[in-house]
Amino acid sequence: MKTIRVAAAVIRRGSQILAAERGYGEFRDGWEFPGGKIESGETAEEALKRELKEEMNAEVIVNEKITTVEMDYPEFHLSMDAFLVSLADDHFELLEHEAACWLDYQHLDDVNWLPADQEIVRVLKEKYMKGC
Ligand SMILES: Nc1nc2c([nH]c(=O)n2[C@H]2C[C@H](O)[C@@H](COP(=O)(O)OP(=O)(O)OP(=O)(O)O)O2)c(=O)[nH]1
């Protein structure tokens, strides 16, 4: 099965993170972390900076890696690195997504995450919400 390598950004602002709704393609209407495929010769961090500029016109600071999710989708194997990211300034535009919302950590389950993202959300809760 073909492997697709993807980098995903958990964009944090205070105690909230940004969830984005896919506006096209096979996962349309599912919620995800902004990002995209890592191209050959790129690091995951470089791919994230490029993708967030392309799809959100945002300048970002890529911080620690949260986890790598390995998941078999029907058509391909997904290997997805998720990073904590902050916006360099408050500016972003939704150039490709249908919608986006800032979620408090207590409301992470309020949107319909793509299957692989459910694992990121699980790790977020475990790593960053202990004791809440
Ligand atoms: N960007 C992103 N993709 C995700 C997430 N979760 C998840 O399963 N995926 C899957 C959906 C897609 O099959 C693949 C990434 O595709 P993409 O469409 O975002 O990547 P891209 O912008 O480079 O692709 P393209 O439309 O230019 O071909 O990973 C996520 O949180 N963020």
PDB file of C-alpha atoms in Angstrom, residues 2 9 19 31 97:
ATOM      1  CA  LYS A   2       1.228   3.497  -0.826  1.00  0.00           C
ATOM      2  CA  ALA A   9      -0.368  21.793  12.745  1.00  0.00           C
ATOM      3  CA  ALA A  19      -9.848  22.992  14.005  1.00  0.00           C
ATOM      4  CA  TRP A  31     -12.451  18.343  10.592  1.00  0.00           C
ATOM      5  CA  HIS A  97     -11.037  25.314   4.245  1.00  0.00           C
TER       6      HIS A  97
END
